Amino acid sequence: MTGQRSVFIYLIPPNEKEMSTYRRIVAIQHEVLDQRTNRINSEKFLWYNLRVIKLLENYRKTKYERLQERLEYR
């Protein structure tokens, strides 16, 4: 039996008021949110969220396309 893993997506919401404490910290660390002004840097906001989506897409391809190839091989 193989181990199962969960994938959690932590996208940063476009509005600072919608952010949880965790997402706010992540946004500050990645310079998406300016801690002094509470303004969102649109360019870094898009870059960060697209990076998370790309990571998830690569995970999906790795996990499920290989599974499909293995099933077709049988």
Short mmCIF file of N, CA and C in Angstrom, two decimals:
data_model
loop_
_atom_site.label_atom_id
_atom_site.label_comp_id
_atom_site.label_asym_id
_atom_site.label_seq_id
_atom_site.Cartn_x
_atom_site.Cartn_y
_atom_site.Cartn_z
N MET A 1 0.85 -1.18 0.00
CA MET A 1 0.00 0.00 0.00
C MET A 1 0.89 1.24 0.00
N THR A 2 0.58 2.16 -0.87
CA THR A 2 1.36 3.39 -0.94
C THR A 2 0.80 4.43 0.02
N GLY A 3 1.68 5.32 0.47
CA GLY A 3 1.25 6.38 1.38
C GLY A 3 0.42 7.42 0.65
N GLN A 4 -0.55 7.94 1.33
CA GLN A 4 -1.39 8.98 0.74
C GLN A 4 -0.96 10.33 1.30
N ARG A 5 -0.98 11.32 0.45
CA ARG A 5 -0.61 12.67 0.86
C ARG A 5 -1.72 13.63 0.46
N SER A 6 -1.91 14.63 1.27
CA SER A 6 -2.88 15.66 0.96
C SER A 6 -2.16 16.86 0.37
N VAL A 7 -2.82 17.54 -0.52
CA VAL A 7 -2.26 18.76 -1.10
C VAL A 7 -3.13 19.92 -0.65
N PHE A 8 -2.50 20.90 -0.05
CA PHE A 8 -3.21 22.10 0.39
C PHE A 8 -2.76 23.26 -0.48
N ILE A 9 -3.70 24.04 -0.95
CA ILE A 9 -3.39 25.19 -1.79
C ILE A 9 -3.55 26.44 -0.94
N TYR A 10 -2.49 27.21 -0.86
CA TYR A 10 -2.54 28.45 -0.09
C TYR A 10 -2.37 29.63 -1.03
N LEU A 11 -3.42 29.97 -1.74
CA LEU A 11 -3.41 31.16 -2.58
C LEU A 11 -3.62 32.38 -1.69
N ILE A 12 -3.05 33.47 -2.10
CA ILE A 12 -3.23 34.71 -1.35
C ILE A 12 -4.44 35.43 -1.93
N PRO A 13 -5.44 35.78 -1.10
CA PRO A 13 -6.61 36.49 -1.62
C PRO A 13 -6.25 37.91 -2.05
N PRO A 14 -7.02 38.48 -2.98
CA PRO A 14 -6.69 39.81 -3.50
C PRO A 14 -6.97 40.96 -2.54
N ASN A 15 -7.69 40.69 -1.48
CA ASN A 15 -8.03 41.74 -0.53
C ASN A 15 -7.38 41.43 0.81
N GLU A 16 -6.65 42.38 1.36
CA GLU A 16 -5.94 42.18 2.62
C GLU A 16 -6.89 41.83 3.75
N LYS A 17 -8.11 42.34 3.70
CA LYS A 17 -9.08 42.09 4.77
C LYS A 17 -9.57 40.64 4.78
N GLU A 18 -9.42 39.93 3.67
CA GLU A 18 -9.86 38.54 3.57
C GLU A 18 -8.79 37.55 4.02
N MET A 19 -7.60 38.05 4.34
CA MET A 19 -6.48 37.16 4.67
C MET A 19 -6.55 36.68 6.11
N SER A 20 -6.29 35.39 6.27
CA SER A 20 -6.11 34.85 7.61
C SER A 20 -4.74 35.28 8.09
N THR A 21 -4.45 35.07 9.35
CA THR A 21 -3.14 35.42 9.89
C THR A 21 -2.04 34.68 9.15
N TYR A 22 -2.25 33.40 8.87
CA TYR A 22 -1.23 32.61 8.16
C TYR A 22 -0.98 33.19 6.77
N ARG A 23 -2.03 33.47 6.03
CA ARG A 23 -1.87 34.00 4.67
C ARG A 23 -1.24 35.39 4.69
N ARG A 24 -1.56 36.16 5.70
CA ARG A 24 -0.95 37.49 5.83
C ARG A 24 0.56 37.37 6.02
N ILE A 25 0.99 36.45 6.87
CA ILE A 25 2.42 36.23 7.10
C ILE A 25 3.10 35.78 5.81
N VAL A 26 2.48 34.84 5.10
CA VAL A 26 3.04 34.36 3.83
C VAL A 26 3.13 35.51 2.83
N ALA A 27 2.10 36.32 2.76
CA ALA A 27 2.10 37.45 1.82
C ALA A 27 3.22 38.44 2.15
N ILE A 28 3.45 38.68 3.42
CA ILE A 28 4.53 39.59 3.82
C ILE A 28 5.89 38.97 3.50
N GLN A 29 6.05 37.67 3.78
CA GLN A 29 7.32 36.99 3.50
C GLN A 29 7.67 37.02 2.02
N HIS A 30 6.67 36.90 1.16
CA HIS A 30 6.90 36.88 -0.29
C HIS A 30 6.77 38.28 -0.90
N GLU A 31 6.71 39.28 -0.03
CA GLU A 31 6.62 40.68 -0.44
C GLU A 31 5.41 40.98 -1.32
N VAL A 32 4.37 40.20 -1.15
CA VAL A 32 3.11 40.46 -1.85
C VAL A 32 2.37 41.59 -1.13
N LEU A 33 2.47 41.59 0.19
CA LEU A 33 1.81 42.59 1.02
C LEU A 33 2.87 43.43 1.72
N ASP A 34 2.75 44.75 1.59
CA ASP A 34 3.66 45.65 2.29
C ASP A 34 3.16 45.78 3.72
N GLN A 35 3.98 45.39 4.66
CA GLN A 35 3.58 45.36 6.06
C GLN A 35 3.28 46.76 6.60
N ARG A 36 3.99 47.76 6.12
CA ARG A 36 3.79 49.13 6.62
C ARG A 36 2.52 49.77 6.08
N THR A 37 2.24 49.56 4.81
CA THR A 37 1.10 50.25 4.18
C THR A 37 -0.12 49.35 3.99
N ASN A 38 0.05 48.04 4.16
CA ASN A 38 -1.02 47.06 3.92
C ASN A 38 -1.52 47.09 2.47
N ARG A 39 -0.64 47.46 1.55
CA ARG A 39 -0.99 47.47 0.13
C ARG A 39 -0.43 46.22 -0.53
N ILE A 40 -1.20 45.69 -1.47
CA ILE A 40 -0.80 44.49 -2.19
C ILE A 40 -0.06 44.89 -3.46
N ASN A 41 1.09 44.25 -3.68
CA ASN A 41 1.87 44.44 -4.91
C ASN A 41 1.25 43.51 -5.95
N SER A 42 0.56 44.07 -6.93
CA SER A 42 -0.19 43.27 -7.91
C SER A 42 0.70 42.30 -8.68
N GLU A 43 1.88 42.75 -9.07
CA GLU A 43 2.78 41.89 -9.84
C GLU A 43 3.21 40.67 -9.02
N LYS A 44 3.60 40.90 -7.78
CA LYS A 44 4.04 39.78 -6.93
C LYS A 44 2.85 38.91 -6.52
N PHE A 45 1.68 39.53 -6.38
CA PHE A 45 0.46 38.78 -6.08
C PHE A 45 0.17 37.76 -7.18
N LEU A 46 0.20 38.22 -8.43
CA LEU A 46 -0.05 37.32 -9.56
C LEU A 46 1.04 36.26 -9.68
N TRP A 47 2.29 36.66 -9.52
CA TRP A 47 3.42 35.73 -9.63
C TRP A 47 3.31 34.62 -8.58
N TYR A 48 3.02 35.00 -7.33
CA TYR A 48 2.93 34.01 -6.26
C TYR A 48 1.79 33.02 -6.52
N ASN A 49 0.61 33.53 -6.82
CA ASN A 49 -0.54 32.65 -7.03
C ASN A 49 -0.35 31.75 -8.25
N LEU A 50 0.24 32.26 -9.32
CA LEU A 50 0.51 31.42 -10.49
C LEU A 50 1.55 30.35 -10.18
N ARG A 51 2.51 30.68 -9.35
CA ARG A 51 3.52 29.69 -8.95
C ARG A 51 2.88 28.53 -8.17
N VAL A 52 1.95 28.86 -7.29
CA VAL A 52 1.24 27.82 -6.52
C VAL A 52 0.41 26.96 -7.46
N ILE A 53 -0.29 27.57 -8.40
CA ILE A 53 -1.11 26.82 -9.35
C ILE A 53 -0.24 25.93 -10.22
N LYS A 54 0.91 26.43 -10.67
CA LYS A 54 1.83 25.63 -11.48
C LYS A 54 2.36 24.43 -10.69
N LEU A 55 2.68 24.65 -9.43
CA LEU A 55 3.15 23.55 -8.58
C LEU A 55 2.08 22.47 -8.45
N LEU A 56 0.84 22.88 -8.26
CA LEU A 56 -0.26 21.93 -8.15
C LEU A 56 -0.48 21.19 -9.46
N GLU A 57 -0.37 21.88 -10.58
CA GLU A 57 -0.54 21.24 -11.89
C GLU A 57 0.56 20.22 -12.13
N ASN A 58 1.79 20.54 -11.77
CA ASN A 58 2.88 19.57 -11.90
C ASN A 58 2.65 18.35 -11.03
N TYR A 59 2.15 18.56 -9.82
CA TYR A 59 1.83 17.45 -8.92
C TYR A 59 0.75 16.56 -9.55
N ARG A 60 -0.29 17.20 -10.08
CA ARG A 60 -1.38 16.44 -10.69
C ARG A 60 -0.88 15.61 -11.87
N LYS A 61 -0.07 16.22 -12.72
CA LYS A 61 0.47 15.49 -13.87
C LYS A 61 1.32 14.31 -13.42
N THR A 62 2.20 14.56 -12.47
CA THR A 62 3.09 13.51 -11.98
C THR A 62 2.30 12.35 -11.39
N LYS A 63 1.33 12.67 -10.58
CA LYS A 63 0.58 11.62 -9.89
C LYS A 63 -0.39 10.88 -10.81
N TYR A 64 -1.19 11.61 -11.57
CA TYR A 64 -2.28 10.97 -12.30
C TYR A 64 -1.93 10.56 -13.72
N GLU A 65 -1.06 11.26 -14.39
CA GLU A 65 -0.69 10.82 -15.74
C GLU A 65 0.17 9.57 -15.68
N ARG A 66 1.04 9.49 -14.70
CA ARG A 66 1.83 8.26 -14.54
C ARG A 66 0.92 7.10 -14.16
N LEU A 67 -0.08 7.37 -13.35
CA LEU A 67 -1.03 6.33 -12.97
C LEU A 67 -1.75 5.82 -14.21
N GLN A 68 -2.18 6.73 -15.08
CA GLN A 68 -2.86 6.35 -16.31
C GLN A 68 -1.93 5.52 -17.20
N GLU A 69 -0.66 5.92 -17.30
CA GLU A 69 0.30 5.16 -18.10
C GLU A 69 0.49 3.75 -17.53
N ARG A 70 0.54 3.63 -16.22
CA ARG A 70 0.70 2.31 -15.60
C ARG A 70 -0.52 1.44 -15.85
N LEU A 71 -1.70 2.03 -15.81
CA LEU A 71 -2.91 1.26 -16.05
C LEU A 71 -3.00 0.81 -17.50
N GLU A 72 -2.55 1.65 -18.43
CA GLU A 72 -2.56 1.29 -19.85
C GLU A 72 -1.52 0.22 -20.15
N TYR A 73 -0.45 0.19 -19.40
CA TYR A 73 0.64 -0.77 -19.61
C TYR A 73 0.20 -2.19 -19.28
N ARG A 74 -0.71 -2.32 -18.34
CA ARG A 74 -1.16 -3.66 -17.90
C ARG A 74 -1.88 -4.35 -18.96
#
